[in-house]
GROMACS .gro file of N, CA, C and O in nm:
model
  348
    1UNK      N    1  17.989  14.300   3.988
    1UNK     CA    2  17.844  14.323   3.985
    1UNK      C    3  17.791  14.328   4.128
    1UNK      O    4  17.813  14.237   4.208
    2UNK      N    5  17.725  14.433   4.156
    2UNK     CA    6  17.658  14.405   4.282
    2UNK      C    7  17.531  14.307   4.290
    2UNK      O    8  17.472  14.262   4.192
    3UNK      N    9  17.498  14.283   4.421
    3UNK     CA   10  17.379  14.253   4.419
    3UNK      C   11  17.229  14.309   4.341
    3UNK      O   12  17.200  14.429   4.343
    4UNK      N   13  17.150  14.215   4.279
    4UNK     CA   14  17.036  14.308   4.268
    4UNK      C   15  16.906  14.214   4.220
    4UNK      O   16  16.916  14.127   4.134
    5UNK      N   17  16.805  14.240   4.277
    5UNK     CA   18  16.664  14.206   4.293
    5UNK      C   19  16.609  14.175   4.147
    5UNK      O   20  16.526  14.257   4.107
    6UNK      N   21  16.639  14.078   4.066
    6UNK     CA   22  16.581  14.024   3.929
    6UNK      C   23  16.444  14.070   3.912
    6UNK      O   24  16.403  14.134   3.815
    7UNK      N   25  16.369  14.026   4.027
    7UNK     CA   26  16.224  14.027   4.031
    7UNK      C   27  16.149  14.214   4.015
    7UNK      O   28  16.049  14.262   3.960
    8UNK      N   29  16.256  14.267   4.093
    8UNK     CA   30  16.241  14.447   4.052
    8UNK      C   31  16.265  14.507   3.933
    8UNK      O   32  16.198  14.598   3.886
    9UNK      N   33  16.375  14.448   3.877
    9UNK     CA   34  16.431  14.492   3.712
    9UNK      C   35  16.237  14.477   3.646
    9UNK      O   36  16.166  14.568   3.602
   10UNK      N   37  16.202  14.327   3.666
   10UNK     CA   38  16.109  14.270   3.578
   10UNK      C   39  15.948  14.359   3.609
   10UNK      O   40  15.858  14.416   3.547
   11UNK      N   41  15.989  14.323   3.746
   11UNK     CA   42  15.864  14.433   3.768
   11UNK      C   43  15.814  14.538   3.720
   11UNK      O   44  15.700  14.567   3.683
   12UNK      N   45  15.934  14.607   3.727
   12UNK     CA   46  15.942  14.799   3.635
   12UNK      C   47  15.964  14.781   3.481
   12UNK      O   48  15.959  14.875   3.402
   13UNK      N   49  15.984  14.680   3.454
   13UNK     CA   50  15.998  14.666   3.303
   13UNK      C   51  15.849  14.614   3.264
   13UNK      O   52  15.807  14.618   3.148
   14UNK      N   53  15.796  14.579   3.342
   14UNK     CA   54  15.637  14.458   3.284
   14UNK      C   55  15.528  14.617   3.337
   14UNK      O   56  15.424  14.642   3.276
   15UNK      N   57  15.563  14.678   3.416
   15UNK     CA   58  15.462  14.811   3.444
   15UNK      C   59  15.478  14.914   3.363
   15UNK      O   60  15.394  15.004   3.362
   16UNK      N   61  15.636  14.918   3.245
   16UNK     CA   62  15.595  15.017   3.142
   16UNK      C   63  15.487  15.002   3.025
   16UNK      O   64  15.418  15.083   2.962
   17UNK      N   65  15.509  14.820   3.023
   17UNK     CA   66  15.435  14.801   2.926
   17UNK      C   67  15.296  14.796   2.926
   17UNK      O   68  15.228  14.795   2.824
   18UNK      N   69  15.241  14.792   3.072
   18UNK     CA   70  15.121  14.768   3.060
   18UNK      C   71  15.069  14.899   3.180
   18UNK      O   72  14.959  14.884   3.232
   19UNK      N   73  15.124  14.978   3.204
   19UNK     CA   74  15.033  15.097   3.283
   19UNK      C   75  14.921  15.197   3.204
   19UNK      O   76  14.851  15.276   3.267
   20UNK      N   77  14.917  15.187   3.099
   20UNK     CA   78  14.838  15.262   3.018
   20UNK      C   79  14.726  15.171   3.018
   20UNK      O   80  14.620  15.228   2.995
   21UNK      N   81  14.719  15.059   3.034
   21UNK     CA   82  14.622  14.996   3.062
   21UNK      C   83  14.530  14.928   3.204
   21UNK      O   84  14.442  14.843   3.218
   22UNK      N   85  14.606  15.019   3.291
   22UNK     CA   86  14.588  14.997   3.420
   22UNK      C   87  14.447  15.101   3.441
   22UNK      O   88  14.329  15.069   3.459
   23UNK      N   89  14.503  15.216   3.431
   23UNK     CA   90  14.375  15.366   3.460
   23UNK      C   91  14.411  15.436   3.552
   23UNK      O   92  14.327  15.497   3.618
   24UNK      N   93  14.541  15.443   3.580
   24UNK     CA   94  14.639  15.464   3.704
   24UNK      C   95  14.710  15.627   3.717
   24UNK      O   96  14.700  15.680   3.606
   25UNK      N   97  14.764  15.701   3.796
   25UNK     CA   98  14.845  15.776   3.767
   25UNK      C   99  14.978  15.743   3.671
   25UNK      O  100  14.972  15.630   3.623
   26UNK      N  101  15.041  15.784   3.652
   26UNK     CA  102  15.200  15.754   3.599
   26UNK      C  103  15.274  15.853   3.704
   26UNK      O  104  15.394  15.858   3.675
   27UNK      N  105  15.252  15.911   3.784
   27UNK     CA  106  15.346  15.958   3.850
   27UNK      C  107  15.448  15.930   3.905
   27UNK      O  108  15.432  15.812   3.938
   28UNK      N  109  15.563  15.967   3.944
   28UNK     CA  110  15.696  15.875   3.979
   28UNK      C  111  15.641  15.853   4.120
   28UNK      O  112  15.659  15.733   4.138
   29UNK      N  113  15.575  15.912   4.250
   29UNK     CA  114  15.528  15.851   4.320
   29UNK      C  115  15.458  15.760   4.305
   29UNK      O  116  15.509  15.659   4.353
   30UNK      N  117  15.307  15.734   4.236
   30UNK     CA  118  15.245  15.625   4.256
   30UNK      C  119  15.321  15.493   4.174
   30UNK      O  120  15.301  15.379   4.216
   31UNK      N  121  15.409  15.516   4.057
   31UNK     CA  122  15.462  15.424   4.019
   31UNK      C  123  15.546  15.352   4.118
   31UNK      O  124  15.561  15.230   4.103
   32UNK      N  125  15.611  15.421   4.235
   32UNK     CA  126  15.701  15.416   4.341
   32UNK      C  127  15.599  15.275   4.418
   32UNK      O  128  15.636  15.163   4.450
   33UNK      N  129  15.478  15.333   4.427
   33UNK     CA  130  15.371  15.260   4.526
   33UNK      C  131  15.341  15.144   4.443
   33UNK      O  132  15.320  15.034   4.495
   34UNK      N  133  15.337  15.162   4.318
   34UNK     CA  134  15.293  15.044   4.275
   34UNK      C  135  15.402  14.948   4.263
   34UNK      O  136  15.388  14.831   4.298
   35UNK      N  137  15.497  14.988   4.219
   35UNK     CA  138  15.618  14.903   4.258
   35UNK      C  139  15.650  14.828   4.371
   35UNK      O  140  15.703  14.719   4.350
   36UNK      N  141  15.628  14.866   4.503
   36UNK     CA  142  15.640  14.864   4.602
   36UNK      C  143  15.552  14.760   4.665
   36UNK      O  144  15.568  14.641   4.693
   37UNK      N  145  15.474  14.828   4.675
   37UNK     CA  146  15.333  14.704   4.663
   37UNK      C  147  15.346  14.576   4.591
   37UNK      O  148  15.368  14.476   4.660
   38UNK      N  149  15.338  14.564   4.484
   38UNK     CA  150  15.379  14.446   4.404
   38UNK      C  151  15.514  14.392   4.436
   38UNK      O  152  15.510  14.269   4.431
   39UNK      N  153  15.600  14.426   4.459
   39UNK     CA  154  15.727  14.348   4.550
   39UNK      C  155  15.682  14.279   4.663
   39UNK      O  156  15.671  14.160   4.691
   40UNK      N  157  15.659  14.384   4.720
   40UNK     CA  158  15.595  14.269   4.902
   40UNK      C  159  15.502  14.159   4.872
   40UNK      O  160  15.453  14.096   4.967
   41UNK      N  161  15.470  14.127   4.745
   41UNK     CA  162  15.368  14.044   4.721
   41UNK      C  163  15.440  13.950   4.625
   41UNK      O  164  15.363  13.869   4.572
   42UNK      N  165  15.533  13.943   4.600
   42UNK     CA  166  15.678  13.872   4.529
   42UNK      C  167  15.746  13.825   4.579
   42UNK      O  168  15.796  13.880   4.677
   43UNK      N  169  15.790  13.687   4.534
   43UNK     CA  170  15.935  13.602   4.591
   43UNK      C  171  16.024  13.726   4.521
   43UNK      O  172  15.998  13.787   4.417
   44UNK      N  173  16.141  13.743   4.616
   44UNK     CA  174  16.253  13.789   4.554
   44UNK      C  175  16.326  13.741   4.508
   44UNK      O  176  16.373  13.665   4.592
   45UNK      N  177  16.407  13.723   4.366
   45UNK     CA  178  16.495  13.676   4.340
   45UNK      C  179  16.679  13.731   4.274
   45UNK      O  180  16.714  13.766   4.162
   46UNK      N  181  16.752  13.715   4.394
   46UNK     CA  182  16.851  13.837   4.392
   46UNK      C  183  16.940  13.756   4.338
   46UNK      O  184  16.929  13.634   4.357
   47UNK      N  185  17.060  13.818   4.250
   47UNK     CA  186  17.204  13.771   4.206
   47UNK      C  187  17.247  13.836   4.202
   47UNK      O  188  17.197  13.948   4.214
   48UNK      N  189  17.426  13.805   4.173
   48UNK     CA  190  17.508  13.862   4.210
   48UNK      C  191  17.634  13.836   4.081
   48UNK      O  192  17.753  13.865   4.097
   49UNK      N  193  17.597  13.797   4.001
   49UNK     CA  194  17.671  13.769   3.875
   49UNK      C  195  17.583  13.761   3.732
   49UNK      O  196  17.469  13.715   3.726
   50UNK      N  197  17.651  13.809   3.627
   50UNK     CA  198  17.555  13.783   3.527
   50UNK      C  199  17.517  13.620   3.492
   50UNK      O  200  17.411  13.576   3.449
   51UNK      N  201  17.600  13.569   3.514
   51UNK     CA  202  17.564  13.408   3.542
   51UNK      C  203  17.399  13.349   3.583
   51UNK      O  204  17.305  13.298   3.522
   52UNK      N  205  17.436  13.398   3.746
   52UNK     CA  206  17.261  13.440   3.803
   52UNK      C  207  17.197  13.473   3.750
   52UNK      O  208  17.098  13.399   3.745
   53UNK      N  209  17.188  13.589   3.676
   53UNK     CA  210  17.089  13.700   3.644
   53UNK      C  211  17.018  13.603   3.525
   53UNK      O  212  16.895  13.594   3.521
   54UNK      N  213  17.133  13.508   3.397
   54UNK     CA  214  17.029  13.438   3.266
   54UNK      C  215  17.016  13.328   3.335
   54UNK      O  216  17.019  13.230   3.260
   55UNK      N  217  16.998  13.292   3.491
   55UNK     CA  218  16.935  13.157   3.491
   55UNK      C  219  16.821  13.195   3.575
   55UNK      O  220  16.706  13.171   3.538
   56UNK      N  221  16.847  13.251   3.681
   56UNK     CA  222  16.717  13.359   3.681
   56UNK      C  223  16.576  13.388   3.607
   56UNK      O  224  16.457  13.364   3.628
   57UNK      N  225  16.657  13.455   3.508
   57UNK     CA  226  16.570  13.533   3.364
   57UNK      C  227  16.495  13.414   3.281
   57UNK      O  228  16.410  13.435   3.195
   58UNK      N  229  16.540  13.291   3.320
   58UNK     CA  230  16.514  13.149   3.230
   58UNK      C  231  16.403  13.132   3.304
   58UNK      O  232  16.292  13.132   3.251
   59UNK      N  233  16.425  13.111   3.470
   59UNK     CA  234  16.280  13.050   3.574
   59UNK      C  235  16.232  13.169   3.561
   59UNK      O  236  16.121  13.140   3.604
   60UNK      N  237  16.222  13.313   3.530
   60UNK     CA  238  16.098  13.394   3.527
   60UNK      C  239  16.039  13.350   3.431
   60UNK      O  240  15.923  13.341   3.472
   61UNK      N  241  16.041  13.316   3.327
   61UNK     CA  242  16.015  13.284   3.187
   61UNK      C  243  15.869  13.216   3.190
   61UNK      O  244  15.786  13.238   3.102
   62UNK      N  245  15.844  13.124   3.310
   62UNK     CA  246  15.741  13.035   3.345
   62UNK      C  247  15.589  13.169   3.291
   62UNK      O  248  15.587  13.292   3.283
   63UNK      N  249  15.483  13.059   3.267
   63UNK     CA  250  15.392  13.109   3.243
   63UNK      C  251  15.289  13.157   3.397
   63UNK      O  252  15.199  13.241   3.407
   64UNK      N  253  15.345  13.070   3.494
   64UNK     CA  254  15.319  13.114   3.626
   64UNK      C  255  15.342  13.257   3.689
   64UNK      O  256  15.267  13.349   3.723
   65UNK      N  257  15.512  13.233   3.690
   65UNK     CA  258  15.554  13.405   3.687
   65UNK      C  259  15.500  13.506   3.664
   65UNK      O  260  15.475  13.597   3.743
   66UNK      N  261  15.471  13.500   3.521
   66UNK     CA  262  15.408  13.601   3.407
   66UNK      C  263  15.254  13.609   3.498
   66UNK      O  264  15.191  13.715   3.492
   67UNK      N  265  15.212  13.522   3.561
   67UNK     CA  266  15.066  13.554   3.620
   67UNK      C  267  15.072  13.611   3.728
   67UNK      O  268  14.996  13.706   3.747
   68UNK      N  269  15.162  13.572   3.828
   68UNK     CA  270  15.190  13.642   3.958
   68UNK      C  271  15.242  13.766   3.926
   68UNK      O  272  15.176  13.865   3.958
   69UNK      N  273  15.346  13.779   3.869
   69UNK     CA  274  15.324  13.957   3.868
   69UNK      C  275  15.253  14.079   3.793
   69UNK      O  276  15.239  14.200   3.813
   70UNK      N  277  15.220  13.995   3.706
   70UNK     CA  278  15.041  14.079   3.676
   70UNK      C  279  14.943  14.095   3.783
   70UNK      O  280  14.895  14.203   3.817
   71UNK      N  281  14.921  14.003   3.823
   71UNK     CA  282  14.827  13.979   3.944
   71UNK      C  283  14.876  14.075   4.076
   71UNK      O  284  14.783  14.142   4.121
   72UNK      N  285  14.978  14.090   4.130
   72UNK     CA  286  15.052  14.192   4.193
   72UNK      C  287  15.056  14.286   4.158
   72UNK      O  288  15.058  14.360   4.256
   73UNK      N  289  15.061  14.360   4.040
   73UNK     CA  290  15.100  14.479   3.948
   73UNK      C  291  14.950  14.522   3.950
   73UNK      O  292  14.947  14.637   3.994
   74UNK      N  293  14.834  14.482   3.924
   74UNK     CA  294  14.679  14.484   3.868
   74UNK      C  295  14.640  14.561   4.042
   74UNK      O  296  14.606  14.671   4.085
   75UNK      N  297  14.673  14.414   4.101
   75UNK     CA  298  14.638  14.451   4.253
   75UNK      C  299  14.694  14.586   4.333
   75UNK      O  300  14.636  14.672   4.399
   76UNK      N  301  14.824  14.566   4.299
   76UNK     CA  302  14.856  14.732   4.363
   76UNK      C  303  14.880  14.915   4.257
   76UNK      O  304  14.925  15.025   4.290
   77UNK      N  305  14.826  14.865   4.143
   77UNK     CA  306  14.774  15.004   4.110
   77UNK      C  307  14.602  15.000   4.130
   77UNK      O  308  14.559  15.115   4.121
   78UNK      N  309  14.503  14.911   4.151
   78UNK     CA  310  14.417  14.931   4.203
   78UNK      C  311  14.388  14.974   4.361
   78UNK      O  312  14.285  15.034   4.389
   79UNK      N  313  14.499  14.935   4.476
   79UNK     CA  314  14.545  15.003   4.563
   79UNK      C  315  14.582  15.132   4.609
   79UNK      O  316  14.557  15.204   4.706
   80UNK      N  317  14.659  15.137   4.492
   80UNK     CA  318  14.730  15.264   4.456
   80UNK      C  319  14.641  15.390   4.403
   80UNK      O  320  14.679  15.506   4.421
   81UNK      N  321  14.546  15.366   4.350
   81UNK     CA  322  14.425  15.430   4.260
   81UNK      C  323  14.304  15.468   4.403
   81UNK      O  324  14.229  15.562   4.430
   82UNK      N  325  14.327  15.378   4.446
   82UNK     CA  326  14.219  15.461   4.597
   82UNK      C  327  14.308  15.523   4.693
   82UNK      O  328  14.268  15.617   4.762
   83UNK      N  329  14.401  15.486   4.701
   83UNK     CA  330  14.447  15.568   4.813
   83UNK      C  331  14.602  15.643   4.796
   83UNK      O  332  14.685  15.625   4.884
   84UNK      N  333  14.633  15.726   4.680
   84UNK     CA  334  14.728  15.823   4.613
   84UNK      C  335  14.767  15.896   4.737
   84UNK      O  336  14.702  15.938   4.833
   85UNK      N  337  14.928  15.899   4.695
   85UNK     CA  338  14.967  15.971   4.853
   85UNK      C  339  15.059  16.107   4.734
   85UNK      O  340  15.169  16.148   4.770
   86UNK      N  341  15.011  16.149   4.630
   86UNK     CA  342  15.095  16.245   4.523
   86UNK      C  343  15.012  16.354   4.586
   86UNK      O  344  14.937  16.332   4.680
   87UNK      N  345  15.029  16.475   4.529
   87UNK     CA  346  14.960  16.606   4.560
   87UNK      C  347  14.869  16.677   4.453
   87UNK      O  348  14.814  16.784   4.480
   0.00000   0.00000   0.00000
């Protein structure tokens, strides 16, 4: 298994479910930005075994979590929504 960013899997998985409720583009750029954005505003949390990955997946679980990356996600498609870099 390579390395890989838990907190990114969750990210792009928690922005399918809720971008229709954002008011946002869906474009693969601004999704790019909103992604992006909301990372730099995230602890990262990387593993390297599936081991990692369900103990990981256990501390995202927190009801805290679940607020910080809403709160990140909210914040940077409202970012993202004023200042679109698509064509």
């Amino acid at each position: 298994m390579k390395i890989v960013n838990v907190t990114e899997s969750l990210a792009e998985q928690k922005l399918d479910e809720i971008i229709d409720s954002l008011g946002c583009c869906k474009c693969d750029q601004c999704r790019a930005d909103i992604i992006s954005y909301a990372l730099n505003r995230l602890s990262p949390k990387y593993v390297s075994t599936d081991i990692g990955r369900a103990y990981v997946k256990l501390d995202t679980m927190s009801s805290q979590f679940e607020v910080d990356l809403l709160a990140a996600l909210y914040e940077a498609a409202e970012k993202v929504k004023k200042n679109p870099r698509h064509h």
